[in-house]
Amino acid sequence: MQLTYQSTNLPNTRLHVADALRGIAIIGIILLHNIEHMNFYRFPEVAGEWMKWLNTATWDGLFFAFGGKMYSIFALMFGLSFFVQNDNRMQLGKDFTLRFLWRMVLLMMFGLMNTFFYNGDILFSYAMFGMLLPFVGKLNTKAVAALTCFLLLQPIEIYQTVAALFNPDYRLIDANSGKYFAAMGASQEHGTIWKCGWDSLKYGQMASFAWNIENGRTTQLPGLFFLGMLLGRLRLFYNEKNNLKIWLGILAVAIAVFSPVYGLYNMLPRYISREEILIPVRLLCKAWSSLAQTFIYVSGLVLLFYSIKPVNRFMTKLTFIGRASMTNYFLQSALGAMLYYGWGFALFRYCGPAVSFLIGIGMVLALYFFCRRWFRTHDHGPMEGLWKKLTWMKMKRKENMK
């Protein structure tokens, strides 16, 4: 049995559906970050009951629709992008490992730049876990599938549940993310841009990493990367052979899994009182139901993209945002911090979730028209173009010397 992955030698043409999915993911992320006030959970007092209801409905509705799902789609597309780049290099008889590791080092640097504005940055974590991709990518498909299933089953939460069941004195892992987030609160409210940025650099990545531990993301994130890579190997995002029937089956399974698992997540507090059991079991249900909901979105959108022309045309327009996803992520961090933090317009004092949602829609529209205009004369987004140039900088020098 072949233990290492061998390229299919099939052309990896540009996947417009992947660009559209990436665009939808970044739109959802931007909207959530706006109602969260960029990880600064301060909101004005609201007197009217109707406004309280509207704020609650906006918050609960957006988190049900997007929370954990847009991040998952974004991670899947990250793994898919690695597959395409790696497979293309393999077809040329070249190894992509060192080049991709350098690419992840660059992404870490971009992540730290982004952290200066937004302490919930994910680019640094993507780069850190992304360094596993070229090594796991050398394994055969069955081995990668087994590793992916293991990670997405949430082994840490399963361990904590079993440990608590058999040990009445067991205490849950506490990464104390609240301590790091609290350390940044004062500068977010009153500090200058430099003080706020410095505190974010000191505590932001530690806060995010601790939060990831507490919420099951430390195994889920690499699992999603590997799953995206697997979807690339299987070429499921191309309209080939019986792929649409496969996506229809995935949609049916995802719907069947989501409803009972999400229902169980909501019911558990009625039946389990001990936190050491309740918390990890709810995390398991939340992670699995979120993954199922993610695939309801992904499979449904892929089917619609390839089957219904008006949907195809609409999603194609969203590829402008998806092709510049890192640029848009960076811009939403800078704009959001300026809008909501004390050193900027301090809108946290005036805007609840409902109004912030409208601001988020305005931000999405502004970024869309910026991207549409940019791609009239460029092949890559601003950050994406810089990332590509820096990734291949040394190779180009060698080619020029020849």
mmCIF file of C-alpha atoms in Angstrom:
data_model
loop_
_atom_site.group_PDB
_atom_site.id
_atom_site.type_symbol
_atom_site.label_atom_id
_atom_site.label_comp_id
_atom_site.label_asym_id
_atom_site.label_seq_id
_atom_site.Cartn_x
_atom_site.Cartn_y
_atom_site.Cartn_z
ATOM 1 C CA MET A 1 0.000 0.000 0.000
ATOM 2 C CA GLN A 2 1.269 3.447 -0.924
ATOM 3 C CA LEU A 3 1.969 5.339 2.309
ATOM 4 C CA THR A 4 2.559 8.745 0.773
ATOM 5 C CA TYR A 5 0.279 10.956 -1.285
ATOM 6 C CA GLN A 6 0.710 10.859 -5.040
ATOM 7 C CA SER A 7 -0.725 13.625 -7.220
ATOM 8 C CA THR A 8 -3.570 12.747 -9.561
ATOM 9 C CA ASN A 9 -1.888 14.970 -12.190
ATOM 10 C CA LEU A 10 -5.255 16.559 -12.947
ATOM 11 C CA PRO A 11 -5.365 20.328 -13.591
ATOM 12 C CA ASN A 12 -6.239 22.442 -10.551
ATOM 13 C CA THR A 13 -8.081 25.232 -12.330
ATOM 14 C CA ARG A 14 -9.297 28.209 -10.293
ATOM 15 C CA LEU A 15 -12.287 27.321 -8.134
ATOM 16 C CA HIS A 16 -14.723 30.224 -8.293
ATOM 17 C CA VAL A 17 -17.055 28.429 -5.892
ATOM 18 C CA ALA A 18 -14.215 28.339 -3.331
ATOM 19 C CA ASP A 19 -13.611 32.081 -3.797
ATOM 20 C CA ALA A 20 -17.340 32.664 -3.259
ATOM 21 C CA LEU A 21 -17.384 30.512 -0.111
ATOM 22 C CA ARG A 22 -14.359 32.363 1.195
ATOM 23 C CA GLY A 23 -16.138 35.644 0.489
ATOM 24 C CA ILE A 24 -19.292 34.523 2.318
ATOM 25 C CA ALA A 25 -17.156 33.428 5.268
ATOM 26 C CA ILE A 26 -15.356 36.758 5.567
ATOM 27 C CA ILE A 27 -18.676 38.638 5.306
ATOM 28 C CA GLY A 28 -20.091 36.613 8.206
ATOM 29 C CA ILE A 29 -16.928 37.164 10.243
ATOM 30 C CA ILE A 30 -17.069 40.930 9.657
ATOM 31 C CA LEU A 31 -20.717 41.118 10.748
ATOM 32 C CA LEU A 32 -20.017 39.153 13.948
ATOM 33 C CA HIS A 33 -16.981 41.246 14.797
ATOM 34 C CA ASN A 34 -19.046 44.409 14.451
ATOM 35 C CA ILE A 35 -21.764 43.323 16.876
ATOM 36 C CA GLU A 36 -18.993 42.174 19.268
ATOM 37 C CA HIS A 37 -17.367 45.614 18.935
ATOM 38 C CA MET A 38 -14.136 43.905 17.916
ATOM 39 C CA ASN A 39 -13.829 41.813 21.096
ATOM 40 C CA PHE A 40 -14.826 44.772 23.272
ATOM 41 C CA TYR A 41 -18.088 43.741 24.875
ATOM 42 C CA ARG A 42 -19.244 47.141 26.083
ATOM 43 C CA PHE A 43 -22.691 48.376 25.091
ATOM 44 C CA PRO A 44 -24.864 51.406 25.958
ATOM 45 C CA GLU A 45 -27.782 51.099 28.330
ATOM 46 C CA VAL A 46 -31.064 50.680 26.447
ATOM 47 C CA ALA A 47 -34.336 51.881 27.959
ATOM 48 C CA GLY A 48 -36.966 50.714 25.463
ATOM 49 C CA GLU A 49 -38.105 47.088 25.615
ATOM 50 C CA TRP A 50 -38.434 46.884 21.839
ATOM 51 C CA MET A 51 -34.774 47.906 21.426
ATOM 52 C CA LYS A 52 -33.679 45.358 24.009
ATOM 53 C CA TRP A 53 -35.586 42.711 22.095
ATOM 54 C CA LEU A 54 -34.077 43.832 18.784
ATOM 55 C CA ASN A 55 -30.549 43.755 20.211
ATOM 56 C CA THR A 56 -31.070 40.275 21.645
ATOM 57 C CA ALA A 57 -32.642 38.984 18.433
ATOM 58 C CA THR A 58 -29.782 40.411 16.371
ATOM 59 C CA TRP A 59 -27.143 38.907 18.656
ATOM 60 C CA ASP A 60 -28.741 35.462 18.956
ATOM 61 C CA GLY A 61 -29.717 35.310 15.286
ATOM 62 C CA LEU A 62 -26.283 36.222 13.947
ATOM 63 C CA PHE A 63 -24.468 33.853 16.278
ATOM 64 C CA PHE A 64 -26.837 31.024 15.392
ATOM 65 C CA ALA A 65 -26.328 31.683 11.684
ATOM 66 C CA PHE A 66 -22.620 32.554 11.634
ATOM 67 C CA GLY A 67 -20.945 31.816 14.983
ATOM 68 C CA GLY A 68 -18.326 29.087 14.507
ATOM 69 C CA LYS A 69 -19.602 28.350 10.993
ATOM 70 C CA MET A 70 -17.941 31.146 9.021
ATOM 71 C CA TYR A 71 -14.658 30.473 10.798
ATOM 72 C CA SER A 72 -15.013 26.792 9.825
ATOM 73 C CA ILE A 73 -15.648 27.593 6.150
ATOM 74 C CA PHE A 74 -12.647 29.919 6.169
ATOM 75 C CA ALA A 75 -10.480 27.145 7.671
ATOM 76 C CA LEU A 76 -11.717 24.600 5.116
ATOM 77 C CA MET A 77 -10.786 26.978 2.290
ATOM 78 C CA PHE A 78 -7.338 27.473 3.861
ATOM 79 C CA GLY A 79 -6.720 23.726 3.720
ATOM 80 C CA LEU A 80 -8.077 23.591 0.173
ATOM 81 C CA SER A 81 -5.723 26.397 -0.916
ATOM 82 C CA PHE A 82 -2.765 24.489 0.485
ATOM 83 C CA PHE A 83 -3.787 21.400 -1.471
ATOM 84 C CA VAL A 84 -3.996 23.331 -4.748
ATOM 85 C CA GLN A 85 -0.605 25.001 -4.255
ATOM 86 C CA ASN A 86 1.099 21.816 -3.064
ATOM 87 C CA ASP A 87 -0.401 19.628 -5.777
ATOM 88 C CA ASN A 88 0.614 22.068 -8.487
ATOM 89 C CA ARG A 89 4.203 21.997 -7.225
ATOM 90 C CA MET A 90 4.165 18.204 -7.070
ATOM 91 C CA GLN A 91 3.050 18.050 -10.702
ATOM 92 C CA LEU A 92 6.167 20.086 -11.570
ATOM 93 C CA GLY A 93 8.302 17.616 -9.603
ATOM 94 C CA LYS A 94 9.084 20.149 -6.867
ATOM 95 C CA ASP A 95 8.687 20.036 -3.091
ATOM 96 C CA PHE A 96 6.587 22.810 -1.515
ATOM 97 C CA THR A 97 7.478 22.186 2.138
ATOM 98 C CA LEU A 98 10.129 24.826 2.819
ATOM 99 C CA ARG A 99 8.393 27.423 0.665
ATOM 100 C CA PHE A 100 5.094 26.873 2.477
ATOM 101 C CA LEU A 101 6.768 27.053 5.896
ATOM 102 C CA TRP A 102 8.258 30.407 4.871
ATOM 103 C CA ARG A 103 4.792 31.412 3.696
ATOM 104 C CA MET A 104 3.454 30.617 7.192
ATOM 105 C CA VAL A 105 6.226 32.674 8.813
ATOM 106 C CA LEU A 106 5.087 35.605 6.668
ATOM 107 C CA LEU A 107 1.487 34.947 7.717
ATOM 108 C CA MET A 108 2.578 35.096 11.365
ATOM 109 C CA MET A 109 4.069 38.530 10.717
ATOM 110 C CA PHE A 110 0.837 39.681 9.061
ATOM 111 C CA GLY A 111 -1.038 38.241 12.034
ATOM 112 C CA LEU A 112 0.999 40.305 14.481
ATOM 113 C CA MET A 113 0.338 43.415 12.390
ATOM 114 C CA ASN A 114 -3.367 42.623 12.536
ATOM 115 C CA THR A 115 -3.188 41.932 16.283
ATOM 116 C CA PHE A 116 -2.092 45.542 16.817
ATOM 117 C CA PHE A 117 -5.631 46.574 15.859
ATOM 118 C CA TYR A 118 -7.697 43.509 16.770
ATOM 119 C CA ASN A 119 -6.830 41.253 19.691
ATOM 120 C CA GLY A 120 -8.925 38.367 18.309
ATOM 121 C CA ASP A 121 -6.691 37.891 15.245
ATOM 122 C CA ILE A 122 -6.789 34.390 13.694
ATOM 123 C CA LEU A 123 -3.994 34.764 11.136
ATOM 124 C CA PHE A 124 -1.269 33.962 13.674
ATOM 125 C CA SER A 125 -3.070 30.776 14.760
ATOM 126 C CA TYR A 126 -3.652 29.821 11.128
ATOM 127 C CA ALA A 127 0.070 30.176 10.480
ATOM 128 C CA MET A 128 1.045 28.181 13.564
ATOM 129 C CA PHE A 129 -1.274 25.238 12.852
ATOM 130 C CA GLY A 130 -0.776 25.639 9.106
ATOM 131 C CA MET A 131 2.840 24.565 9.509
ATOM 132 C CA LEU A 132 1.512 21.038 10.006
ATOM 133 C CA LEU A 133 -0.023 20.945 6.524
ATOM 134 C CA PRO A 134 3.048 20.150 4.384
ATOM 135 C CA PHE A 135 3.971 17.235 6.653
ATOM 136 C CA VAL A 136 0.468 15.794 6.985
ATOM 137 C CA GLY A 137 0.028 16.449 3.269
ATOM 138 C CA LYS A 138 2.681 13.835 2.498
ATOM 139 C CA LEU A 139 0.498 11.082 4.037
ATOM 140 C CA ASN A 140 -1.884 9.032 1.953
ATOM 141 C CA THR A 141 -5.550 9.944 1.889
ATOM 142 C CA LYS A 142 -6.682 7.217 4.299
ATOM 143 C CA ALA A 143 -4.142 8.306 6.927
ATOM 144 C CA VAL A 144 -5.145 11.968 6.577
ATOM 145 C CA ALA A 145 -8.836 11.014 6.838
ATOM 146 C CA ALA A 146 -8.200 9.037 10.032
ATOM 147 C CA LEU A 147 -6.237 11.916 11.603
ATOM 148 C CA THR A 148 -8.923 14.409 10.547
ATOM 149 C CA CYS A 149 -11.727 12.338 12.118
ATOM 150 C CA PHE A 150 -9.731 11.984 15.334
ATOM 151 C CA LEU A 151 -9.210 15.746 15.632
ATOM 152 C CA LEU A 152 -12.789 16.688 14.730
ATOM 153 C CA LEU A 153 -14.184 14.268 17.303
ATOM 154 C CA GLN A 154 -12.756 16.726 19.890
ATOM 155 C CA PRO A 155 -10.493 14.297 21.815
ATOM 156 C CA ILE A 156 -9.686 16.769 24.606
ATOM 157 C CA GLU A 157 -13.357 17.286 25.444
ATOM 158 C CA ILE A 158 -13.988 13.524 25.281
ATOM 159 C CA TYR A 159 -11.079 12.962 27.669
ATOM 160 C CA GLN A 160 -12.381 15.612 30.079
ATOM 161 C CA THR A 161 -15.864 14.084 30.039
ATOM 162 C CA VAL A 162 -14.576 10.576 30.764
ATOM 163 C CA ALA A 163 -12.167 11.851 33.424
ATOM 164 C CA ALA A 164 -14.967 13.740 35.204
ATOM 165 C CA LEU A 165 -17.277 10.707 35.070
ATOM 166 C CA PHE A 166 -14.737 8.466 36.785
ATOM 167 C CA ASN A 167 -13.129 11.010 39.103
ATOM 168 C CA PRO A 168 -15.403 13.180 41.290
ATOM 169 C CA ASP A 169 -12.419 15.427 42.119
ATOM 170 C CA TYR A 170 -11.502 16.126 38.489
ATOM 171 C CA ARG A 171 -11.199 19.805 37.550
ATOM 172 C CA LEU A 172 -11.547 21.129 34.015
ATOM 173 C CA ILE A 173 -8.665 22.655 32.103
ATOM 174 C CA ASP A 174 -8.773 26.394 32.773
ATOM 175 C CA ALA A 175 -6.634 28.473 30.426
ATOM 176 C CA ASN A 176 -8.034 31.649 32.052
ATOM 177 C CA SER A 177 -8.576 33.568 28.831
ATOM 178 C CA GLY A 178 -10.659 36.119 30.762
ATOM 179 C CA LYS A 179 -7.527 37.330 32.541
ATOM 180 C CA TYR A 180 -5.882 38.296 29.255
ATOM 181 C CA PHE A 181 -8.999 39.888 27.773
ATOM 182 C CA ALA A 182 -9.506 41.902 30.972
ATOM 183 C CA ALA A 183 -5.923 43.176 30.758
ATOM 184 C CA MET A 184 -6.788 44.890 27.458
ATOM 185 C CA GLY A 185 -10.125 46.401 28.485
ATOM 186 C CA ALA A 186 -8.876 49.672 29.953
ATOM 187 C CA SER A 187 -6.779 50.608 26.916
ATOM 188 C CA GLN A 188 -9.629 49.659 24.567
ATOM 189 C CA GLU A 189 -11.867 52.086 26.422
ATOM 190 C CA HIS A 190 -9.522 54.934 27.323
ATOM 191 C CA GLY A 191 -6.090 54.315 25.783
ATOM 192 C CA THR A 192 -4.391 55.858 22.785
ATOM 193 C CA ILE A 193 -3.992 53.840 19.613
ATOM 194 C CA TRP A 194 -0.414 53.047 20.655
ATOM 195 C CA LYS A 195 -1.338 51.930 24.159
ATOM 196 C CA CYS A 196 -4.234 49.861 22.862
ATOM 197 C CA GLY A 197 -2.086 48.306 20.145
ATOM 198 C CA TRP A 198 0.761 47.513 22.537
ATOM 199 C CA ASP A 199 -1.590 45.832 25.029
ATOM 200 C CA SER A 200 -3.116 43.859 22.187
ATOM 201 C CA LEU A 201 0.317 42.667 21.084
ATOM 202 C CA LYS A 202 1.195 41.707 24.674
ATOM 203 C CA TYR A 203 -2.001 39.883 25.550
ATOM 204 C CA GLY A 204 -4.046 39.357 22.371
ATOM 205 C CA GLN A 205 -2.484 36.158 21.071
ATOM 206 C CA MET A 206 -2.327 34.658 24.570
ATOM 207 C CA ALA A 207 -6.015 35.492 25.034
ATOM 208 C CA SER A 208 -6.915 33.910 21.695
ATOM 209 C CA PHE A 209 -4.854 30.789 22.350
ATOM 210 C CA ALA A 210 -6.362 30.365 25.822
ATOM 211 C CA TRP A 211 -9.854 30.884 24.422
ATOM 212 C CA ASN A 212 -9.152 28.263 21.744
ATOM 213 C CA ILE A 213 -8.199 25.763 24.447
ATOM 214 C CA GLU A 214 -11.358 26.498 26.414
ATOM 215 C CA ASN A 215 -13.592 26.173 23.344
ATOM 216 C CA GLY A 216 -12.172 23.118 21.612
ATOM 217 C CA ARG A 217 -10.480 24.993 18.784
ATOM 218 C CA THR A 218 -6.952 23.588 19.336
ATOM 219 C CA THR A 219 -7.892 20.285 17.713
ATOM 220 C CA GLN A 220 -10.756 21.560 15.577
ATOM 221 C CA LEU A 221 -8.706 24.117 13.623
ATOM 222 C CA PRO A 222 -6.036 21.718 12.268
ATOM 223 C CA GLY A 223 -8.806 19.155 11.706
ATOM 224 C CA LEU A 224 -10.622 21.637 9.464
ATOM 225 C CA PHE A 225 -7.391 22.397 7.596
ATOM 226 C CA PHE A 226 -6.856 18.696 6.904
ATOM 227 C CA LEU A 227 -10.518 18.259 5.918
ATOM 228 C CA GLY A 228 -10.215 21.085 3.393
ATOM 229 C CA MET A 229 -7.114 19.393 1.990
ATOM 230 C CA LEU A 230 -9.033 16.102 1.701
ATOM 231 C CA LEU A 231 -11.895 17.794 -0.138
ATOM 232 C CA GLY A 232 -9.291 19.099 -2.565
ATOM 233 C CA ARG A 233 -7.807 15.660 -3.123
ATOM 234 C CA LEU A 234 -11.268 14.277 -3.843
ATOM 235 C CA ARG A 235 -11.910 17.216 -6.234
ATOM 236 C CA LEU A 236 -15.374 17.640 -4.774
ATOM 237 C CA PHE A 237 -15.506 21.373 -5.500
ATOM 238 C CA TYR A 238 -15.326 20.714 -9.237
ATOM 239 C CA ASN A 239 -18.511 19.916 -11.131
ATOM 240 C CA GLU A 240 -17.161 16.541 -12.257
ATOM 241 C CA LYS A 241 -18.563 13.019 -12.474
ATOM 242 C CA ASN A 242 -21.171 12.510 -9.721
ATOM 243 C CA ASN A 243 -19.877 15.198 -7.351
ATOM 244 C CA LEU A 244 -23.217 16.988 -7.101
ATOM 245 C CA LYS A 245 -24.867 13.743 -5.987
ATOM 246 C CA ILE A 246 -22.158 13.377 -3.349
ATOM 247 C CA TRP A 247 -22.836 16.921 -2.126
ATOM 248 C CA LEU A 248 -26.547 16.122 -2.002
ATOM 249 C CA GLY A 249 -25.766 13.143 0.218
ATOM 250 C CA ILE A 250 -23.517 15.279 2.433
ATOM 251 C CA LEU A 251 -26.341 17.809 2.749
ATOM 252 C CA ALA A 252 -28.797 15.096 3.838
ATOM 253 C CA VAL A 253 -26.380 13.697 6.439
ATOM 254 C CA ALA A 254 -25.538 17.183 7.749
ATOM 255 C CA ILE A 255 -29.222 18.045 8.226
ATOM 256 C CA ALA A 256 -29.870 14.696 9.944
ATOM 257 C CA VAL A 257 -26.945 15.239 12.359
ATOM 258 C CA PHE A 258 -27.512 18.919 13.098
ATOM 259 C CA SER A 259 -31.064 18.846 14.461
ATOM 260 C CA PRO A 260 -30.694 16.245 17.246
ATOM 261 C CA VAL A 261 -27.188 17.324 18.279
ATOM 262 C CA TYR A 262 -28.140 20.995 18.466
ATOM 263 C CA GLY A 263 -31.292 20.062 20.364
ATOM 264 C CA LEU A 264 -29.217 18.017 22.806
ATOM 265 C CA TYR A 265 -26.882 20.986 23.288
ATOM 266 C CA ASN A 266 -29.824 23.119 24.434
ATOM 267 C CA MET A 267 -31.361 20.395 26.628
ATOM 268 C CA LEU A 268 -28.259 19.300 28.542
ATOM 269 C CA PRO A 269 -28.403 21.943 31.335
ATOM 270 C CA ARG A 270 -31.763 20.505 32.436
ATOM 271 C CA TYR A 271 -30.282 17.079 33.099
ATOM 272 C CA ILE A 272 -26.621 17.616 34.057
ATOM 273 C CA SER A 273 -25.788 19.851 36.999
ATOM 274 C CA ARG A 274 -22.102 19.106 37.520
ATOM 275 C CA GLU A 275 -20.062 21.613 35.505
ATOM 276 C CA GLU A 276 -17.101 19.268 35.022
ATOM 277 C CA ILE A 277 -19.375 17.038 32.936
ATOM 278 C CA LEU A 278 -21.807 19.593 31.528
ATOM 279 C CA ILE A 279 -19.211 21.960 30.040
ATOM 280 C CA PRO A 280 -17.198 19.432 27.968
ATOM 281 C CA VAL A 281 -20.336 17.564 26.827
ATOM 282 C CA ARG A 282 -21.912 20.823 25.668
ATOM 283 C CA LEU A 283 -18.667 21.725 23.905
ATOM 284 C CA LEU A 284 -18.824 18.390 22.101
ATOM 285 C CA CYS A 285 -22.413 19.000 21.012
ATOM 286 C CA LYS A 286 -21.632 22.574 20.021
ATOM 287 C CA ALA A 287 -18.601 21.546 17.932
ATOM 288 C CA TRP A 288 -20.401 18.691 16.171
ATOM 289 C CA SER A 289 -23.590 20.648 15.501
ATOM 290 C CA SER A 290 -21.528 23.600 14.247
ATOM 291 C CA LEU A 291 -19.619 21.307 11.879
ATOM 292 C CA ALA A 292 -22.897 19.843 10.616
ATOM 293 C CA GLN A 293 -24.342 23.329 10.088
ATOM 294 C CA THR A 294 -21.155 24.326 8.269
ATOM 295 C CA PHE A 295 -21.663 21.478 5.820
ATOM 296 C CA ILE A 296 -25.314 22.370 5.384
ATOM 297 C CA TYR A 297 -24.052 25.744 4.167
ATOM 298 C CA VAL A 298 -21.136 24.434 2.099
ATOM 299 C CA SER A 299 -23.002 21.591 0.394
ATOM 300 C CA GLY A 300 -26.097 23.727 -0.179
ATOM 301 C CA LEU A 301 -24.096 26.578 -1.681
ATOM 302 C CA VAL A 302 -22.040 24.284 -3.911
ATOM 303 C CA LEU A 303 -25.238 22.666 -5.220
ATOM 304 C CA LEU A 304 -26.860 26.046 -5.827
ATOM 305 C CA PHE A 305 -23.715 27.453 -7.463
ATOM 306 C CA TYR A 306 -23.603 24.694 -10.053
ATOM 307 C CA SER A 307 -27.359 24.223 -10.512
ATOM 308 C CA ILE A 308 -29.093 27.620 -10.499
ATOM 309 C CA LYS A 309 -27.800 30.383 -12.789
ATOM 310 C CA PRO A 310 -29.095 33.410 -10.768
ATOM 311 C CA VAL A 311 -27.395 32.020 -7.638
ATOM 312 C CA ASN A 312 -24.234 31.377 -9.647
ATOM 313 C CA ARG A 313 -24.214 34.987 -10.861
ATOM 314 C CA PHE A 314 -24.753 36.338 -7.345
ATOM 315 C CA MET A 315 -22.079 34.129 -5.763
ATOM 316 C CA THR A 316 -19.669 34.996 -8.565
ATOM 317 C CA LYS A 317 -19.944 38.634 -7.510
ATOM 318 C CA LEU A 318 -18.867 37.609 -4.000
ATOM 319 C CA THR A 319 -15.617 36.194 -5.365
ATOM 320 C CA PHE A 320 -14.240 39.745 -5.332
ATOM 321 C CA ILE A 321 -14.359 39.676 -1.528
ATOM 322 C CA GLY A 322 -13.102 36.095 -1.335
ATOM 323 C CA ARG A 323 -10.091 36.693 -3.576
ATOM 324 C CA ALA A 324 -8.978 39.470 -1.210
ATOM 325 C CA SER A 325 -10.039 37.755 2.014
ATOM 326 C CA MET A 326 -6.854 38.531 3.967
ATOM 327 C CA THR A 327 -6.939 42.168 2.836
ATOM 328 C CA ASN A 328 -10.571 42.427 3.911
ATOM 329 C CA TYR A 329 -9.823 40.752 7.227
ATOM 330 C CA PHE A 330 -7.024 43.225 7.908
ATOM 331 C CA LEU A 331 -9.117 46.230 6.840
ATOM 332 C CA GLN A 332 -12.088 45.208 9.009
ATOM 333 C CA SER A 333 -9.715 45.025 11.986
ATOM 334 C CA ALA A 334 -8.350 48.530 11.456
ATOM 335 C CA LEU A 335 -11.741 50.045 10.589
ATOM 336 C CA GLY A 336 -13.536 48.233 13.408
ATOM 337 C CA ALA A 337 -10.997 49.317 16.017
ATOM 338 C CA MET A 338 -11.253 52.912 14.815
ATOM 339 C CA LEU A 339 -15.047 52.798 14.989
ATOM 340 C CA TYR A 340 -15.550 51.109 18.361
ATOM 341 C CA TYR A 341 -12.471 51.656 20.563
ATOM 342 C CA GLY A 342 -11.915 54.686 22.742
ATOM 343 C CA TRP A 343 -8.997 56.002 20.680
ATOM 344 C CA GLY A 344 -11.310 56.248 17.642
ATOM 345 C CA PHE A 345 -14.981 57.136 17.444
ATOM 346 C CA ALA A 346 -15.832 55.133 20.606
ATOM 347 C CA LEU A 347 -19.106 53.876 19.151
ATOM 348 C CA PHE A 348 -19.313 51.260 21.906
ATOM 349 C CA ARG A 349 -20.887 54.059 23.966
ATOM 350 C CA TYR A 350 -23.722 54.595 21.494
ATOM 351 C CA CYS A 351 -24.305 51.450 19.419
ATOM 352 C CA GLY A 352 -25.895 48.225 20.552
ATOM 353 C CA PRO A 353 -25.773 44.994 18.501
ATOM 354 C CA ALA A 354 -28.628 45.992 16.151
ATOM 355 C CA VAL A 355 -27.047 49.315 15.127
ATOM 356 C CA SER A 356 -23.592 47.724 14.978
ATOM 357 C CA PHE A 357 -25.019 45.108 12.617
ATOM 358 C CA LEU A 358 -26.090 47.886 10.252
ATOM 359 C CA ILE A 359 -22.609 49.392 10.505
ATOM 360 C CA GLY A 360 -21.209 45.969 9.652
ATOM 361 C CA ILE A 361 -23.381 45.804 6.539
ATOM 362 C CA GLY A 362 -22.054 49.222 5.516
ATOM 363 C CA MET A 363 -18.483 48.003 6.067
ATOM 364 C CA VAL A 364 -19.108 44.917 3.927
ATOM 365 C CA LEU A 365 -20.523 47.037 1.099
ATOM 366 C CA ALA A 366 -17.580 49.450 1.257
ATOM 367 C CA LEU A 367 -15.093 46.570 1.101
ATOM 368 C CA TYR A 368 -17.012 44.950 -1.751
ATOM 369 C CA PHE A 369 -16.874 48.059 -3.936
ATOM 370 C CA PHE A 370 -13.210 48.572 -3.022
ATOM 371 C CA CYS A 371 -12.391 44.994 -4.083
ATOM 372 C CA ARG A 372 -14.443 45.226 -7.257
ATOM 373 C CA ARG A 373 -12.584 48.347 -8.303
ATOM 374 C CA TRP A 374 -9.197 46.923 -7.272
ATOM 375 C CA PHE A 375 -9.587 43.769 -9.378
ATOM 376 C CA ARG A 376 -10.185 45.801 -12.516
ATOM 377 C CA THR A 377 -6.429 46.352 -12.685
ATOM 378 C CA HIS A 378 -4.931 43.705 -10.376
ATOM 379 C CA ASP A 379 -4.876 39.907 -10.215
ATOM 380 C CA HIS A 380 -4.509 39.704 -6.429
ATOM 381 C CA GLY A 381 -5.704 41.677 -3.427
ATOM 382 C CA PRO A 382 -3.175 44.134 -1.900
ATOM 383 C CA MET A 383 -2.145 41.880 1.000
ATOM 384 C CA GLU A 384 -2.409 38.745 -1.132
ATOM 385 C CA GLY A 385 -0.140 40.222 -3.787
ATOM 386 C CA LEU A 386 2.461 41.227 -1.208
ATOM 387 C CA TRP A 387 2.228 37.783 0.401
ATOM 388 C CA LYS A 388 2.798 36.093 -2.955
ATOM 389 C CA LYS A 389 5.770 38.316 -3.851
ATOM 390 C CA LEU A 390 7.444 37.711 -0.509
ATOM 391 C CA THR A 391 6.726 33.971 -0.692
ATOM 392 C CA TRP A 392 8.509 33.556 -4.023
ATOM 393 C CA MET A 393 11.053 36.371 -3.658
ATOM 394 C CA LYS A 394 14.218 34.229 -3.462
ATOM 395 C CA MET A 395 13.140 31.929 -6.269
ATOM 396 C CA LYS A 396 12.586 34.882 -8.586
ATOM 397 C CA ARG A 397 16.065 36.185 -7.830
ATOM 398 C CA LYS A 398 17.595 32.860 -8.812
ATOM 399 C CA GLU A 399 15.572 32.740 -11.997
ATOM 400 C CA ASN A 400 16.700 36.279 -12.879
ATOM 401 C CA MET A 401 20.363 35.331 -12.332
ATOM 402 C CA LYS A 402 19.960 32.510 -14.861
#
